[in-house]
Amino acid sequence: MNPIRVKLLRQGAKLPTYGSAGAAGADLYACLGEPVTILPGETVFLPTGIALEVPQGCAGLVYARSGMACKRGLAPANKVGVVDSDYRGEINVVLYNHGSVPQTIENGERIAQLLITPVLTPDYRAAEELSDTARSGGGFGSTGK
């Protein structure tokens, strides 16, 4: 894949980095003037200080970092953030504290991971009928019988 252009918007902003050679997601870093404490049940917007050019035909998906989610109860409030290929504004990570104790985020801390992935943009059309399948309309647990 070609390099992705990243604009550093603030002093101290960091480029996304991979934690290992096999990492799928690149870490995103908090770019803060001072530490931010997230209270239990609270949602906070955290700036990364970067904007980027997601390639046409792709999307940037912002996921939780597993250690932060499992050990500290912090995960994106919207579960998965979507960065569209035509968005050029600052990337913010919206963290929610699922835990029972306040959590403090420090400047430069890894707060989420970004995956760049191809996307399909089908043309949706109304139809009178849909093709039949063995599952048909069975949902929510219907295949676990």
C-alpha positions as CSV (number, residue, x, y, z in Angstrom):
1,M,0.0,0.0,0.0
2,N,1.2,3.5,-0.7
3,P,2.1,5.7,2.3
4,I,-0.7,7.7,4.0
5,R,-0.2,11.4,4.3
6,V,-0.6,12.6,7.9
7,K,-0.7,16.2,8.9
8,L,0.5,17.0,12.4
9,L,-1.9,19.7,13.7
10,R,-0.4,20.4,17.1
11,Q,2.9,20.5,18.9
12,G,3.7,17.0,20.3
13,A,1.4,15.1,17.9
14,K,2.7,11.7,16.9
15,L,2.3,9.7,13.7
16,P,0.5,6.4,14.1
17,T,2.9,3.5,14.8
18,Y,2.7,-0.3,14.8
19,G,3.5,-2.1,18.0
20,S,4.9,-5.1,16.2
21,A,5.8,-6.3,12.7
22,G,2.5,-8.3,12.5
23,A,0.2,-5.7,14.0
24,A,-2.9,-5.0,12.0
25,G,-3.7,-1.7,13.6
26,A,-1.5,1.4,14.1
27,D,-1.6,3.0,17.5
28,L,-3.1,6.5,17.9
29,Y,-1.7,8.8,20.6
30,A,-3.4,11.3,22.8
31,C,-2.3,14.9,22.1
32,L,-3.2,16.7,25.3
33,G,-2.1,20.0,26.9
34,E,-2.7,18.3,30.3
35,P,-3.8,14.9,31.6
36,V,-7.5,14.1,31.2
37,T,-9.4,12.0,33.8
38,I,-12.4,10.0,32.6
39,L,-14.9,9.2,35.4
40,P,-16.8,6.0,35.5
41,G,-19.7,6.2,33.0
42,E,-18.2,9.3,31.4
43,T,-17.4,9.8,27.7
44,V,-14.6,12.1,26.7
45,F,-13.3,13.4,23.3
46,L,-9.5,13.0,23.1
47,P,-7.6,14.8,20.3
48,T,-4.8,13.0,18.5
49,G,-3.4,16.1,16.9
50,I,-3.4,14.5,13.5
51,A,-5.4,14.6,10.3
52,L,-4.8,12.1,7.5
53,E,-5.7,11.1,3.9
54,V,-7.5,7.8,3.9
55,P,-7.2,6.4,0.4
56,Q,-10.2,6.6,-1.9
57,G,-12.1,3.2,-1.7
58,C,-10.9,2.7,1.9
59,A,-12.0,3.7,5.4
60,G,-10.0,4.2,8.6
61,L,-11.5,2.1,11.4
62,V,-10.7,3.2,15.0
63,Y,-10.8,0.3,17.4
64,A,-10.1,-0.1,21.1
65,R,-6.6,-1.1,22.2
66,S,-7.2,-4.5,23.9
67,G,-5.0,-3.7,27.0
68,M,-6.7,-0.4,27.6
69,A,-10.2,-2.0,27.2
70,C,-9.5,-5.1,29.3
71,K,-7.3,-3.7,32.0
72,R,-8.7,-0.2,32.4
73,G,-12.2,-0.4,31.1
74,L,-11.7,2.3,28.4
75,A,-13.0,1.8,24.9
76,P,-14.4,3.9,22.1
77,A,-17.9,5.1,23.0
78,N,-19.2,4.3,19.5
79,K,-17.4,0.9,19.5
80,V,-15.8,1.5,16.2
81,G,-15.1,4.9,14.8
82,V,-15.2,5.4,11.0
83,V,-12.9,7.8,9.2
84,D,-14.2,8.4,5.7
85,S,-11.8,8.9,2.8
86,D,-13.0,12.4,2.2
87,Y,-12.6,13.6,5.9
88,R,-9.6,15.8,6.5
89,G,-10.3,17.1,10.0
90,E,-8.5,16.1,13.2
91,I,-8.9,12.5,14.4
92,N,-10.5,12.4,17.8
93,V,-10.9,9.3,19.9
94,V,-14.1,9.2,22.0
95,L,-13.4,7.0,25.0
96,Y,-16.0,5.7,27.5
97,N,-15.1,4.5,30.9
98,H,-16.9,1.2,31.5
99,G,-15.1,0.6,34.8
100,S,-15.8,1.6,38.4
101,V,-12.8,3.9,39.0
102,P,-11.6,7.1,37.3
103,Q,-8.9,6.6,34.6
104,T,-6.4,9.3,33.7
105,I,-5.0,9.6,30.2
106,E,-1.6,11.2,29.8
107,N,-0.3,13.2,26.9
108,G,1.4,10.8,24.4
109,E,-0.5,7.7,25.7
110,R,-1.7,5.2,23.1
111,I,-5.5,5.4,23.2
112,A,-6.8,3.5,20.2
113,Q,-5.7,1.7,17.1
114,L,-6.4,2.6,13.5
115,L,-7.0,0.0,10.7
116,I,-7.1,1.1,7.0
117,T,-9.4,-1.2,5.1
118,P,-11.1,-1.4,1.7
119,V,-14.8,-0.7,1.6
120,L,-17.6,-1.6,-0.8
121,T,-20.2,1.1,-1.6
122,P,-23.0,-0.8,-3.2
123,D,-26.0,0.9,-4.9
124,Y,-29.0,0.0,-2.6
125,R,-32.2,-0.7,-4.5
126,A,-35.7,-1.4,-3.3
127,A,-36.9,-4.9,-4.1
128,E,-40.3,-6.7,-3.8
129,E,-38.6,-10.1,-3.0
130,L,-35.3,-11.3,-1.7
131,S,-33.6,-14.6,-2.6
132,D,-34.4,-17.5,-0.2
133,T,-31.8,-19.1,2.0
134,A,-31.8,-22.0,4.5
135,R,-31.7,-19.5,7.4
136,S,-34.3,-17.1,5.8
137,G,-35.5,-14.6,8.5
138,G,-34.1,-16.4,11.5
139,G,-32.1,-14.0,13.7
140,F,-30.7,-13.6,17.2
141,G,-29.7,-17.1,18.2
142,S,-31.6,-18.9,15.5
143,T,-28.4,-20.7,14.2
144,G,-27.3,-21.9,17.6
145,K,-30.0,-24.6,18.1
